[in-house]
Structures are given as C-alpha cells and as structure tokens.
Amino acid sequence: MRKNIKIIGSGFSALAAACYLAKEGNKVTIYEKNSTIGGRARQLKKDGFTFDIGPTWYWMPDVFERFFNDFGKKPSDYYELIKLSPAYQVYFGVNEFVTIADNLPEIITTFESVEKGSGEKLASFMKEAQSNYDIAIKDLVYRPGVSPLELITVETALKVNQFFGNISKDIRRRFKNKKLVQILEFPVLFLGAKPSDTPSFYNFMNFADFGLGTWHPKNGMYSVVLAMEQLAKELGVTINVNSNIEKIEVTDGKATALVVNGERVSADIILSGADYHHSETLLDEKHRAYSEKYWEKKTFAPSSLLFYVGFDKKIENVEHHSLFFDVDFDVHAQDIYDNPKWPKDPLFYASFPSKTDSNSAPEGKEAAIFLIPLAPGLNDTNELRETYFEKIMTRLENLTQQSLKNNIIFKESFCVNDFIKDYNSYKGNAYGMANTLLQTAFLRPKLKSKKVKSLYFTGQLTVPGPGVPPALISGKLVADLIKKHR
C-alpha cells in the first residue's frame, strides 16, 4: 500500500532513504531547515571560489556504485570522478613528508624506503584489511543492527579476536617507524574514535585508503548531493527547503504528523535524518527512547574548526589532500577524547581542491579548506578561531617554505556553534557517534523507534556509523525496515 512518508533533513542518509522509498511507490516528502539541501555536505560559493562545507574525501567508490546501481544508474550518469594521484601527502616537518601514491605497489615501495622490511609487512596487512573489507562493506554493514546475531557469520567467527583487539596495537606490533604508524592509523579517524579504542577488524579502512584509492568528484562532493537530488526528483520525491521541524506529533503511540514552520502536516510514517538526539527532543519526553544521561555517556566523534580560504596565488609544495602531522598525534588525541580541551598544538588537514578542479577557484588563485579536529562541546569564540587560524597558517608557511598570510583574499570559518545552529548537532559534533566496540552495530541507537510506532531514524548516530558511504547504507537499511512496516 502506498504510504505518505515525511522525512526530516536532506543529508546523504535522508536522500538515500527517500530514493529507496519513492522507488517502492510511496509518496515521499523531504523537509530541510536550511536554504539548501545536503545537510553537512553543503557548498559555499564566494568571489568565484567554491568549497565543500562538509565532507571532502570520496572513499569507497564501490558503495556509491552500489547505491546508484540499485536504481539502474551509475555515478557517471550524474558526475565525473577523478582519481587523485597522489592520493594525499603527509607532512612531518620542513621538507619531511611521505607521499601516498594512487596504487598499492607504489605505496609498498614507499613504506620499504622509510622502514626496511615494512613493504612485505604492509602487503600482508593489506590482504587482511581487504578480507575484512569484503566481509564488512559487502555484507555486515548492510544489516540493520537489530540483533547481535547479525554479527555472527562463518567469516566473523574466524576473526572474533579482531573485535577485541585494537587498531593501534595491531599496527604498532608490525611497524616501528612512527611516521608509518601514524599514516596507517589515520583512516580510522574517519570512524570517530582513537585508534586505541577502535577494534582491529576496522582495519578495512586501510583497504579503503590504499586499496581503493582517493577520488574527487568534479565540482566537489556537492556533485554527489546534486546527483542524489536529481535521482530523488526523477523518482517523484518532493523536497522543501527553509522548512523547520518544530514537533513530531504522536497519537495513541504512533507518529502521525510533523509541525513544519507552524503548520501541521500528517504522515503515515516519519523518518528523521536529522541529528538523532535533536530528533528525539521534537517528541514529548515520554516518547523518547534515549535519555539525556544515555547521550552524555556515549563517545562522540570529534567536532571541527574549519576555514574556507581564498588565496590570490597558487600555493606550492602541497597536494590536493595534505595532512600536517608535525606535532604529537597522541597528545592531540587526548585533548579530543580523554581530557577535552582546545589543543595547544593541533594536527590539521588541508584540502586544495583547485589543484585538481579548475572550477574551484579563479585562474591563478587557490581555494583552501583547513580542518582542525576538536572535542565536541568546547567553548567556541571568534577569538579562539583567530588564534588557531594564526597557528596553522604560521605552520603551513614554515612547512611549505612560502609566504601566504598576505595572499589571503578572504576566509570564512565554521565550528562548534555553527554545527549546533545549522545542523542541531549534539554538542556540535561533526561526524556523529564513534564506532567503538560498545557502539558498534546492534549497540548503536536504533533505526526504528522503540517507543513510537511509525517513527524511524537514519544517519551517522545510528547504523552503521560515521562517514558518507555509511550514510548511504543507513538510508538503504532504514528504507528496507520501512518496507516491512505493518
């Protein structure tokens, strides 16, 4: 029977769910509070420059292909993909960096040149990572987190010890060189927790990195949002922007309507792709499945301080994706997870999309995105933002041996307060809830409300977890549950 389904938010998971639900013949309407769609993956345009506000890494191309294939389409029907070569560069000091190539044989050679014997160890490690990738991404993550039995398969039974070990110990047991250790630990940060708190099984992220490569959609990650919007509209989805949800109405234990900009709109089913914690605050307290105490105890992925900067010249000695690990990785991690505070010397990441994509900046100029990971819930002021911009720009000039501060045309910033204001993000987190052992699969907040009938959730605080590919999968999983709805 055709259902009237209302969806809160228009991020990757909400758009994915909308496509699947519309394909089943349902009447699907999306409500987005902001003036443009995409959730955290919006776009900033200024003075001829174009920036992705949110995600900038396109990993796991197979997940995107699987999504579009479900509709008889492929990514190339909507956007052009460019494989980055090199994938990225990691800076450890002045003229001290490691370049990660776009293929595994070259990466193995690079490792061997840094630490004798590590090439062979990396080849072995990557076989294990690929095996885990095949189990996780092709199977386990497409399970809805309803039961612990979902994790029990012939393949996982053989790897049970990897769920109780951790990535950090696993890597350090094989590799001694600190630079190589940090490069191998880096992909796990996308899962939102310290490598020492992330199960060994998640080394499949290393295969996503070295095995599948790093890609760039022409015109940025927002191209993927626009592709999904186009697909959704082709399937009959209605999308409303500037539509703030004020309440989820419940009648006789069933979600029956949304209050949007003061108006009541009825629904057979309500799905929220907005922040899970915020979504539950739209319910009367008695209908909420998770208490404030529950959320307080959870390990959240970091927030971020982001800068979007236009330079009046091309920047030298950097790659499209550049990581600056010239300070102590472990100390910064402690400042995020163990003793939350503004880090004295932060690691930071920079993306220079105009190195690859001429549409990102006017000719002869450079677009730059800088990101400092931070603990969620920190005090966020303009003064602190300025202090940290000065810190990273000074280091960038020093590490790349060039003058840059006088070449800034403009800069915009985005931090904890903006994540809260624009996305109703719990404590201003940027990536959702971390994938630690006790926050994996069936131990994450549920896709289906435990207290209210006809109410569902999707996105990075539920199954399968943080990241863009998991968001696409989350949309599919919740759509499958709704399909079985009675």
Short mmCIF file of C-alpha atoms in Angstrom, two decimals:
data_model
loop_
_atom_site.label_atom_id
_atom_site.label_comp_id
_atom_site.label_asym_id
_atom_site.label_seq_id
_atom_site.Cartn_x
_atom_site.Cartn_y
_atom_site.Cartn_z
CA MET A 1 0.00 0.00 0.00
CA ARG A 2 1.31 3.47 -0.90
CA LYS A 3 2.40 5.31 2.23
CA ASN A 4 2.66 9.02 2.94
CA ILE A 5 6.22 9.35 4.26
CA LYS A 6 7.69 12.57 5.66
CA ILE A 7 11.48 12.85 6.02
CA ILE A 8 13.31 15.33 8.26
CA GLY A 9 16.59 16.57 6.75
CA SER A 10 18.29 16.22 3.39
CA GLY A 11 21.74 14.82 4.15
CA PHE A 12 23.14 11.76 2.39
CA SER A 13 21.21 9.24 4.50
CA ALA A 14 17.88 11.07 4.16
CA LEU A 15 18.30 11.48 0.39
CA ALA A 16 19.26 7.82 0.01
CA ALA A 17 16.26 6.67 2.05
CA ALA A 18 13.98 8.97 0.05
CA CYS A 19 15.13 7.40 -3.21
CA TYR A 20 14.57 3.84 -2.00
CA LEU A 21 11.17 4.66 -0.50
CA ALA A 22 9.97 6.51 -3.61
CA LYS A 23 11.11 3.61 -5.78
CA GLU A 24 8.65 1.43 -3.81
CA GLY A 25 5.83 3.74 -4.90
CA ASN A 26 5.46 5.75 -1.68
CA LYS A 27 4.63 9.45 -1.55
CA VAL A 28 7.84 10.91 -0.11
CA THR A 29 8.39 14.49 1.07
CA ILE A 30 11.65 15.88 2.49
CA TYR A 31 11.78 18.90 4.83
CA GLU A 32 15.13 20.70 5.14
CA LYS A 33 15.57 23.51 7.68
CA ASN A 34 18.36 25.25 5.73
CA SER A 35 18.02 27.11 2.43
CA THR A 36 19.96 24.44 0.50
CA ILE A 37 19.95 20.65 0.65
CA GLY A 38 22.80 18.34 1.62
CA GLY A 39 22.89 18.56 5.40
CA ARG A 40 26.53 18.71 6.47
CA ALA A 41 27.58 18.34 2.81
CA ARG A 42 26.54 21.81 1.70
CA GLN A 43 28.52 24.16 -0.51
CA LEU A 44 29.99 27.64 -0.07
CA LYS A 45 30.45 29.92 -3.09
CA LYS A 46 32.23 33.25 -2.76
CA ASP A 47 34.06 35.58 -5.17
CA GLY A 48 34.44 32.87 -7.82
CA PHE A 49 35.63 30.24 -5.31
CA THR A 50 33.70 27.05 -4.48
CA PHE A 51 34.17 24.99 -1.31
CA ASP A 52 32.62 21.84 0.11
CA ILE A 53 31.49 22.91 3.60
CA GLY A 54 31.50 19.34 4.89
CA PRO A 55 33.00 16.07 3.57
CA THR A 56 35.88 16.40 1.09
CA TRP A 57 37.11 12.76 0.89
CA TYR A 58 35.50 10.41 -1.63
CA TRP A 59 36.41 6.90 -0.48
CA MET A 60 34.77 3.50 -1.08
CA PRO A 61 33.61 4.21 -4.65
CA ASP A 62 32.01 0.75 -4.70
CA VAL A 63 29.41 1.87 -2.12
CA PHE A 64 28.36 4.79 -4.33
CA GLU A 65 28.22 2.47 -7.34
CA ARG A 66 26.05 0.00 -5.42
CA PHE A 67 23.67 2.80 -4.43
CA PHE A 68 23.15 4.08 -7.97
CA ASN A 69 23.03 0.53 -9.38
CA ASP A 70 20.00 -0.10 -7.16
CA PHE A 71 18.17 2.35 -9.43
CA GLY A 72 19.60 1.13 -12.72
CA LYS A 73 22.05 4.04 -12.76
CA LYS A 74 25.75 4.64 -12.24
CA PRO A 75 27.66 7.58 -10.75
CA SER A 76 28.94 8.61 -14.19
CA ASP A 77 25.33 9.28 -15.24
CA TYR A 78 25.45 12.24 -12.86
CA TYR A 79 29.03 13.28 -12.10
CA GLU A 80 32.62 12.81 -13.21
CA LEU A 81 35.10 11.10 -10.88
CA ILE A 82 38.82 11.90 -10.88
CA LYS A 83 41.24 9.53 -9.13
CA LEU A 84 43.75 11.60 -7.20
CA SER A 85 47.42 10.91 -7.93
CA PRO A 86 48.98 11.10 -5.45
CA ALA A 87 46.13 10.27 -3.10
CA TYR A 88 47.48 12.60 -0.42
CA GLN A 89 50.65 13.82 1.29
CA VAL A 90 51.55 13.72 4.99
CA TYR A 91 53.90 16.36 6.41
CA PHE A 92 56.03 15.61 9.47
CA GLY A 93 58.39 18.60 9.30
CA VAL A 94 60.11 21.01 6.92
CA ASN A 95 60.94 19.07 3.74
CA GLU A 96 59.92 15.96 5.64
CA PHE A 97 56.87 14.29 4.16
CA VAL A 98 55.53 10.99 2.87
CA THR A 99 53.57 10.91 -0.37
CA ILE A 100 50.87 8.25 -0.69
CA ALA A 101 50.55 7.08 -4.29
CA ASP A 102 47.33 6.11 -6.07
CA ASN A 103 48.18 2.38 -6.13
CA LEU A 104 49.26 -0.24 -3.61
CA PRO A 105 52.53 -1.41 -5.28
CA GLU A 106 53.95 2.12 -5.13
CA ILE A 107 52.77 2.56 -1.54
CA ILE A 108 54.52 -0.68 -0.59
CA THR A 109 57.73 0.66 -2.18
CA THR A 110 57.32 3.92 -0.23
CA PHE A 111 56.92 2.05 3.06
CA GLU A 112 60.00 -0.06 2.33
CA SER A 113 62.03 3.10 1.66
CA VAL A 114 61.04 4.50 5.06
CA GLU A 115 61.46 1.30 7.12
CA LYS A 116 63.32 -1.74 5.84
CA GLY A 117 61.08 -4.82 5.81
CA SER A 118 57.86 -2.83 6.12
CA GLY A 119 56.92 -3.28 2.45
CA GLU A 120 56.35 -7.00 2.91
CA LYS A 121 54.55 -6.39 6.20
CA LEU A 122 52.26 -3.86 4.52
CA ALA A 123 51.40 -6.32 1.73
CA SER A 124 50.39 -8.89 4.37
CA PHE A 125 48.46 -6.30 6.40
CA MET A 126 46.56 -5.18 3.31
CA LYS A 127 45.48 -8.74 2.47
CA GLU A 128 43.93 -8.96 5.92
CA ALA A 129 42.39 -5.48 5.52
CA GLN A 130 40.90 -6.46 2.15
CA SER A 131 39.45 -9.65 3.63
CA ASN A 132 37.81 -7.58 6.37
CA TYR A 133 36.57 -5.06 3.81
CA ASP A 134 34.89 -7.83 1.83
CA ILE A 135 33.18 -9.10 4.99
CA ALA A 136 32.25 -5.69 6.40
CA ILE A 137 31.36 -3.47 3.48
CA LYS A 138 29.90 -6.11 1.20
CA ASP A 139 27.88 -7.80 3.94
CA LEU A 140 27.88 -6.79 7.63
CA VAL A 141 27.21 -3.07 7.23
CA TYR A 142 24.11 -3.85 5.17
CA ARG A 143 22.47 -5.37 8.27
CA PRO A 144 20.10 -3.19 10.31
CA GLY A 145 21.60 -3.51 13.80
CA VAL A 146 18.50 -5.21 15.20
CA SER A 147 20.21 -8.24 16.75
CA PRO A 148 23.72 -9.28 17.89
CA LEU A 149 23.24 -12.40 15.76
CA GLU A 150 23.77 -10.21 12.67
CA LEU A 151 27.49 -10.15 13.51
CA ILE A 152 27.79 -13.92 13.73
CA THR A 153 28.78 -15.45 10.40
CA VAL A 154 31.28 -18.12 9.38
CA GLU A 155 33.70 -15.36 8.36
CA THR A 156 33.40 -13.27 11.54
CA ALA A 157 33.68 -16.37 13.75
CA LEU A 158 37.18 -16.83 12.32
CA LYS A 159 38.04 -13.22 13.18
CA VAL A 160 36.45 -12.88 16.60
CA ASN A 161 39.78 -11.90 18.21
CA GLN A 162 39.86 -8.83 15.92
CA PHE A 163 36.77 -7.43 17.60
CA PHE A 164 38.58 -7.41 20.96
CA GLY A 165 41.99 -6.21 19.81
CA ASN A 166 42.56 -2.62 18.68
CA ILE A 167 43.96 -0.98 15.57
CA SER A 168 46.74 0.85 17.40
CA LYS A 169 48.31 -2.26 18.95
CA ASP A 170 47.84 -4.19 15.73
CA ILE A 171 49.71 -1.62 13.66
CA ARG A 172 52.45 -0.98 16.22
CA ARG A 173 53.14 -4.69 16.51
CA ARG A 174 54.10 -4.77 12.82
CA PHE A 175 55.52 -1.32 12.14
CA LYS A 176 58.06 0.56 14.25
CA ASN A 177 58.54 3.77 12.28
CA LYS A 178 56.38 6.48 13.86
CA LYS A 179 55.51 8.09 10.51
CA LEU A 180 54.24 4.83 9.04
CA VAL A 181 52.26 4.09 12.21
CA GLN A 182 50.52 7.48 12.01
CA ILE A 183 49.75 7.07 8.30
CA LEU A 184 48.17 3.67 8.98
CA GLU A 185 46.22 4.98 11.97
CA PHE A 186 44.90 7.98 10.04
CA PRO A 187 41.99 6.31 8.13
CA VAL A 188 40.48 5.06 11.40
CA LEU A 189 39.91 8.68 12.46
CA PHE A 190 37.02 8.70 9.96
CA LEU A 191 35.28 6.27 12.33
CA GLY A 192 35.36 8.88 15.06
CA ALA A 193 37.48 7.28 17.79
CA LYS A 194 41.12 6.92 18.82
CA PRO A 195 42.90 4.01 17.08
CA SER A 196 43.46 2.50 20.55
CA ASP A 197 39.66 2.40 21.05
CA THR A 198 38.82 1.05 17.60
CA PRO A 199 38.57 -2.74 17.09
CA SER A 200 41.26 -4.34 14.89
CA PHE A 201 38.55 -5.53 12.50
CA TYR A 202 38.14 -1.95 11.33
CA ASN A 203 41.47 -2.12 9.51
CA PHE A 204 39.25 -2.47 6.45
CA MET A 205 39.53 1.33 6.37
CA ASN A 206 43.17 0.85 5.34
CA PHE A 207 41.98 -1.09 2.31
CA ALA A 208 39.52 1.70 1.53
CA ASP A 209 42.53 4.03 1.61
CA PHE A 210 45.41 2.16 -0.05
CA GLY A 211 43.42 -0.45 -1.96
CA LEU A 212 40.58 1.56 -3.50
CA GLY A 213 42.20 4.98 -3.65
CA THR A 214 41.08 8.55 -3.09
CA TRP A 215 38.77 10.22 -5.60
CA HIS A 216 37.41 13.67 -6.33
CA PRO A 217 34.00 14.28 -7.91
CA LYS A 218 34.35 17.14 -10.39
CA ASN A 219 32.94 20.33 -8.79
CA GLY A 220 33.31 18.73 -5.34
CA MET A 221 31.36 16.41 -3.07
CA TYR A 222 28.30 18.58 -3.57
CA SER A 223 28.07 16.99 -7.03
CA VAL A 224 27.04 13.78 -5.27
CA VAL A 225 24.33 15.65 -3.32
CA LEU A 226 23.01 17.16 -6.56
CA ALA A 227 23.10 13.72 -8.20
CA MET A 228 21.02 12.23 -5.40
CA GLU A 229 18.63 15.17 -5.53
CA GLN A 230 18.16 14.64 -9.27
CA LEU A 231 17.58 10.91 -8.78
CA ALA A 232 15.12 11.57 -5.95
CA LYS A 233 13.13 14.01 -8.09
CA GLU A 234 13.16 11.56 -11.01
CA LEU A 235 11.56 9.08 -8.59
CA GLY A 236 8.90 11.61 -7.55
CA VAL A 237 10.29 12.88 -4.23
CA THR A 238 9.20 16.38 -3.15
CA ILE A 239 11.91 18.46 -1.45
CA ASN A 240 11.11 21.52 0.65
CA VAL A 241 13.86 23.84 1.95
CA ASN A 242 13.56 26.54 4.64
CA SER A 243 11.28 24.09 6.45
CA ASN A 244 12.00 23.93 10.16
CA ILE A 245 10.52 21.00 12.07
CA GLU A 246 9.14 22.11 15.43
CA LYS A 247 7.48 18.93 16.66
CA ILE A 248 6.81 15.28 15.93
CA GLU A 249 3.20 14.60 16.94
CA VAL A 250 2.30 11.24 18.48
CA THR A 251 -1.26 9.94 18.76
CA ASP A 252 -2.03 6.69 20.58
CA GLY A 253 1.64 5.72 20.49
CA LYS A 254 2.02 6.35 16.76
CA ALA A 255 3.83 9.17 14.92
CA THR A 256 1.11 10.91 12.96
CA ALA A 257 2.31 14.37 11.95
CA LEU A 258 5.06 16.98 11.82
CA VAL A 259 4.73 20.62 12.73
CA VAL A 260 6.64 22.45 9.99
CA ASN A 261 7.03 26.23 10.24
CA GLY A 262 3.95 26.29 12.48
CA GLU A 263 1.81 24.14 10.17
CA ARG A 264 0.73 20.55 10.83
CA VAL A 265 1.42 18.01 8.08
CA SER A 266 0.10 14.48 8.57
CA ALA A 267 2.05 11.32 7.77
CA ASP A 268 1.73 7.55 7.76
CA ILE A 269 5.44 7.24 8.57
CA ILE A 270 8.01 9.77 9.80
CA LEU A 271 11.72 9.30 9.19
CA SER A 272 14.33 11.61 10.68
CA GLY A 273 17.70 12.02 9.01
CA ALA A 274 18.48 14.91 11.35
CA ASP A 275 20.68 14.58 14.43
CA TYR A 276 19.21 11.67 16.43
CA HIS A 277 19.41 13.42 19.80
CA HIS A 278 17.75 16.54 18.39
CA SER A 279 15.09 14.45 16.63
CA GLU A 280 14.04 12.94 19.94
CA THR A 281 13.73 16.41 21.51
CA LEU A 282 10.96 17.01 18.96
CA LEU A 283 8.97 14.37 20.83
CA ASP A 284 7.32 14.77 24.21
CA GLU A 285 9.72 13.35 26.82
CA LYS A 286 7.64 10.23 27.49
CA HIS A 287 8.06 9.17 23.86
CA ARG A 288 11.86 9.44 23.79
CA ALA A 289 13.78 6.16 23.65
CA TYR A 290 17.06 7.60 24.94
CA SER A 291 17.59 9.83 27.97
CA GLU A 292 19.98 12.76 28.29
CA LYS A 293 22.06 10.52 30.56
CA TYR A 294 22.34 8.00 27.71
CA TRP A 295 23.73 10.58 25.30
CA GLU A 296 26.09 12.02 27.91
CA LYS A 297 27.76 8.62 28.37
CA LYS A 298 28.36 7.99 24.67
CA THR A 299 31.66 8.52 22.86
CA PHE A 300 31.11 11.07 20.14
CA ALA A 301 33.26 11.67 17.11
CA PRO A 302 35.12 14.99 17.05
CA SER A 303 33.82 18.36 16.14
CA SER A 304 35.95 20.53 13.86
CA LEU A 305 37.19 24.03 13.35
CA LEU A 306 37.06 24.64 9.61
CA PHE A 307 38.32 27.51 7.49
CA TYR A 308 37.45 28.22 3.86
CA VAL A 309 40.11 30.47 2.39
CA GLY A 310 40.62 32.15 -0.97
CA PHE A 311 44.25 32.88 -1.90
CA ASP A 312 45.31 35.29 -4.66
CA LYS A 313 48.08 32.95 -5.89
CA LYS A 314 48.78 29.26 -6.37
CA ILE A 315 50.21 27.51 -3.31
CA GLU A 316 53.37 25.47 -3.77
CA ASN A 317 54.59 22.24 -2.15
CA VAL A 318 51.12 20.89 -1.29
CA GLU A 319 48.85 18.23 -2.77
CA HIS A 320 45.05 18.26 -3.15
CA HIS A 321 44.77 16.47 0.23
CA SER A 322 47.53 17.38 2.68
CA LEU A 323 47.84 16.18 6.30
CA PHE A 324 50.01 18.05 8.78
CA PHE A 325 51.29 15.62 11.43
CA ASP A 326 54.27 17.74 12.52
CA VAL A 327 53.06 17.75 16.14
CA ASP A 328 52.31 14.96 18.62
CA PHE A 329 49.41 12.85 17.34
CA ASP A 330 48.75 11.21 20.72
CA VAL A 331 48.63 14.47 22.70
CA HIS A 332 46.07 15.95 20.29
CA ALA A 333 44.00 12.75 20.51
CA GLN A 334 43.99 13.04 24.32
CA ASP A 335 42.74 16.63 24.00
CA ILE A 336 39.81 15.33 21.96
CA TYR A 337 38.84 12.15 23.80
CA ASP A 338 40.43 11.90 27.25
CA ASN A 339 40.62 15.43 28.61
CA PRO A 340 38.53 17.56 26.24
CA LYS A 341 40.10 20.97 25.63
CA TRP A 342 41.44 23.18 22.88
CA PRO A 343 44.75 21.56 21.78
CA LYS A 344 47.93 23.56 22.26
CA ASP A 345 49.48 22.22 19.05
CA PRO A 346 46.81 20.74 16.79
CA LEU A 347 47.22 18.38 13.89
CA PHE A 348 45.36 19.75 10.90
CA TYR A 349 44.23 18.73 7.45
CA ALA A 350 44.12 20.87 4.33
CA SER A 351 42.31 20.39 1.05
CA PHE A 352 43.26 22.39 -2.02
CA PRO A 353 40.54 21.33 -4.50
CA SER A 354 41.77 23.81 -7.12
CA LYS A 355 44.88 21.61 -7.51
CA THR A 356 42.60 19.13 -9.27
CA ASP A 357 39.47 21.07 -10.20
CA SER A 358 39.77 24.37 -12.07
CA ASN A 359 36.14 25.16 -11.19
CA SER A 360 37.11 25.55 -7.51
CA ALA A 361 38.93 28.87 -7.91
CA PRO A 362 39.51 31.65 -10.46
CA GLU A 363 42.55 31.15 -12.69
CA GLY A 364 45.86 31.66 -10.90
CA LYS A 365 44.22 31.52 -7.47
CA GLU A 366 43.85 28.76 -4.87
CA ALA A 367 40.90 27.50 -2.84
CA ALA A 368 41.82 26.00 0.52
CA ILE A 369 39.88 24.20 3.23
CA PHE A 370 41.55 23.71 6.62
CA LEU A 371 40.25 21.40 9.35
CA ILE A 372 41.33 21.03 12.97
CA PRO A 373 39.62 18.14 14.81
CA LEU A 374 38.28 19.19 18.23
CA ALA A 375 36.43 17.69 21.15
CA PRO A 376 32.66 18.29 20.82
CA GLY A 377 31.10 20.72 23.29
CA LEU A 378 34.07 23.07 23.59
CA ASN A 379 33.64 26.80 24.12
CA ASP A 380 33.71 28.38 20.65
CA THR A 381 34.57 32.08 20.21
CA ASN A 382 35.79 34.26 17.35
CA GLU A 383 38.94 34.99 19.34
CA LEU A 384 39.77 31.27 19.61
CA ARG A 385 39.08 30.78 15.90
CA GLU A 386 41.50 33.60 15.05
CA THR A 387 44.16 32.22 17.39
CA TYR A 388 44.03 28.80 15.76
CA PHE A 389 43.97 30.18 12.23
CA GLU A 390 47.16 32.07 13.02
CA LYS A 391 48.70 28.87 14.47
CA ILE A 392 48.05 26.72 11.42
CA MET A 393 48.92 29.41 8.87
CA THR A 394 52.28 30.00 10.57
CA ARG A 395 53.00 26.28 10.45
CA LEU A 396 51.79 25.97 6.86
CA GLU A 397 54.14 28.76 5.77
CA ASN A 398 57.03 27.16 7.65
CA LEU A 399 56.42 23.59 6.49
CA THR A 400 55.91 24.51 2.84
CA GLN A 401 58.56 27.26 2.83
CA GLN A 402 56.49 30.10 1.39
CA SER A 403 54.75 33.30 2.42
CA LEU A 404 50.94 33.03 2.39
CA LYS A 405 49.29 35.25 5.02
CA ASN A 406 49.49 38.37 2.83
CA ASN A 407 47.88 36.48 -0.07
CA ILE A 408 44.56 35.79 1.65
CA ILE A 409 41.60 37.36 -0.18
CA PHE A 410 39.03 36.17 2.37
CA LYS A 411 38.38 33.48 4.94
CA GLU A 412 35.20 32.03 6.41
CA SER A 413 35.10 29.79 9.48
CA PHE A 414 32.80 27.06 10.81
CA CYS A 415 33.00 25.49 14.27
CA VAL A 416 31.06 24.04 17.22
CA ASN A 417 28.47 26.84 17.39
CA ASP A 418 27.75 26.51 13.66
CA PHE A 419 27.32 22.73 13.83
CA ILE A 420 24.73 23.31 16.55
CA LYS A 421 22.98 26.21 14.77
CA ASP A 422 22.93 24.77 11.24
CA TYR A 423 22.52 21.05 11.97
CA ASN A 424 21.17 20.82 15.53
CA SER A 425 24.25 18.70 16.13
CA TYR A 426 24.65 17.21 19.63
CA LYS A 427 27.44 19.21 21.33
CA GLY A 428 28.43 20.42 17.88
CA ASN A 429 29.87 17.05 16.82
CA ALA A 430 30.90 16.85 13.16
CA TYR A 431 30.81 13.10 12.45
CA GLY A 432 28.26 11.52 14.77
CA MET A 433 28.85 8.73 17.27
CA ALA A 434 32.19 6.93 17.24
CA ASN A 435 32.48 3.29 16.18
CA THR A 436 33.99 1.83 19.35
CA LEU A 437 33.44 -1.81 20.37
CA LEU A 438 30.49 -0.88 22.61
CA GLN A 439 28.99 1.41 19.96
CA THR A 440 29.02 -0.96 17.01
CA ALA A 441 26.09 -2.43 15.06
CA PHE A 442 23.23 -3.50 17.40
CA LEU A 443 24.75 -1.39 20.23
CA ARG A 444 24.05 1.88 18.39
CA PRO A 445 20.77 3.86 18.59
CA LYS A 446 18.09 2.01 16.65
CA LEU A 447 16.82 2.77 13.15
CA LYS A 448 13.28 2.13 14.41
CA SER A 449 11.92 3.90 17.49
CA LYS A 450 11.50 1.57 20.45
CA LYS A 451 8.65 3.68 21.86
CA VAL A 452 6.75 5.22 18.95
CA LYS A 453 5.21 3.29 16.07
CA SER A 454 5.81 4.55 12.53
CA LEU A 455 8.86 6.58 13.62
CA TYR A 456 12.28 5.81 12.14
CA PHE A 457 15.78 7.30 12.15
CA THR A 458 18.76 7.29 9.80
CA GLY A 459 22.22 8.84 9.67
CA GLN A 460 25.55 8.91 11.46
CA LEU A 461 24.29 8.43 15.03
CA THR A 462 22.62 5.16 14.11
CA VAL A 463 23.63 2.15 11.98
CA PRO A 464 26.21 1.68 10.52
CA GLY A 465 28.03 4.84 11.70
CA PRO A 466 30.01 7.94 10.66
CA GLY A 467 31.07 8.78 7.11
CA VAL A 468 29.46 9.36 3.72
CA PRO A 469 29.39 5.74 2.46
CA PRO A 470 27.86 4.55 5.77
CA ALA A 471 25.26 7.33 5.43
CA LEU A 472 24.18 5.94 2.03
CA ILE A 473 23.97 2.48 3.57
CA SER A 474 21.98 3.81 6.55
CA GLY A 475 19.40 5.21 4.14
CA LYS A 476 19.04 1.83 2.46
CA LEU A 477 18.77 -0.04 5.77
CA VAL A 478 16.00 2.16 7.15
CA ALA A 479 14.11 2.05 3.85
CA ASP A 480 14.22 -1.76 3.99
CA LEU A 481 12.80 -1.68 7.54
CA ILE A 482 10.03 0.70 6.48
CA LYS A 483 9.24 -1.57 3.52
CA LYS A 484 8.44 -4.30 6.07
CA HIS A 485 6.35 -1.87 8.14
CA ARG A 486 2.88 -3.08 9.03
#
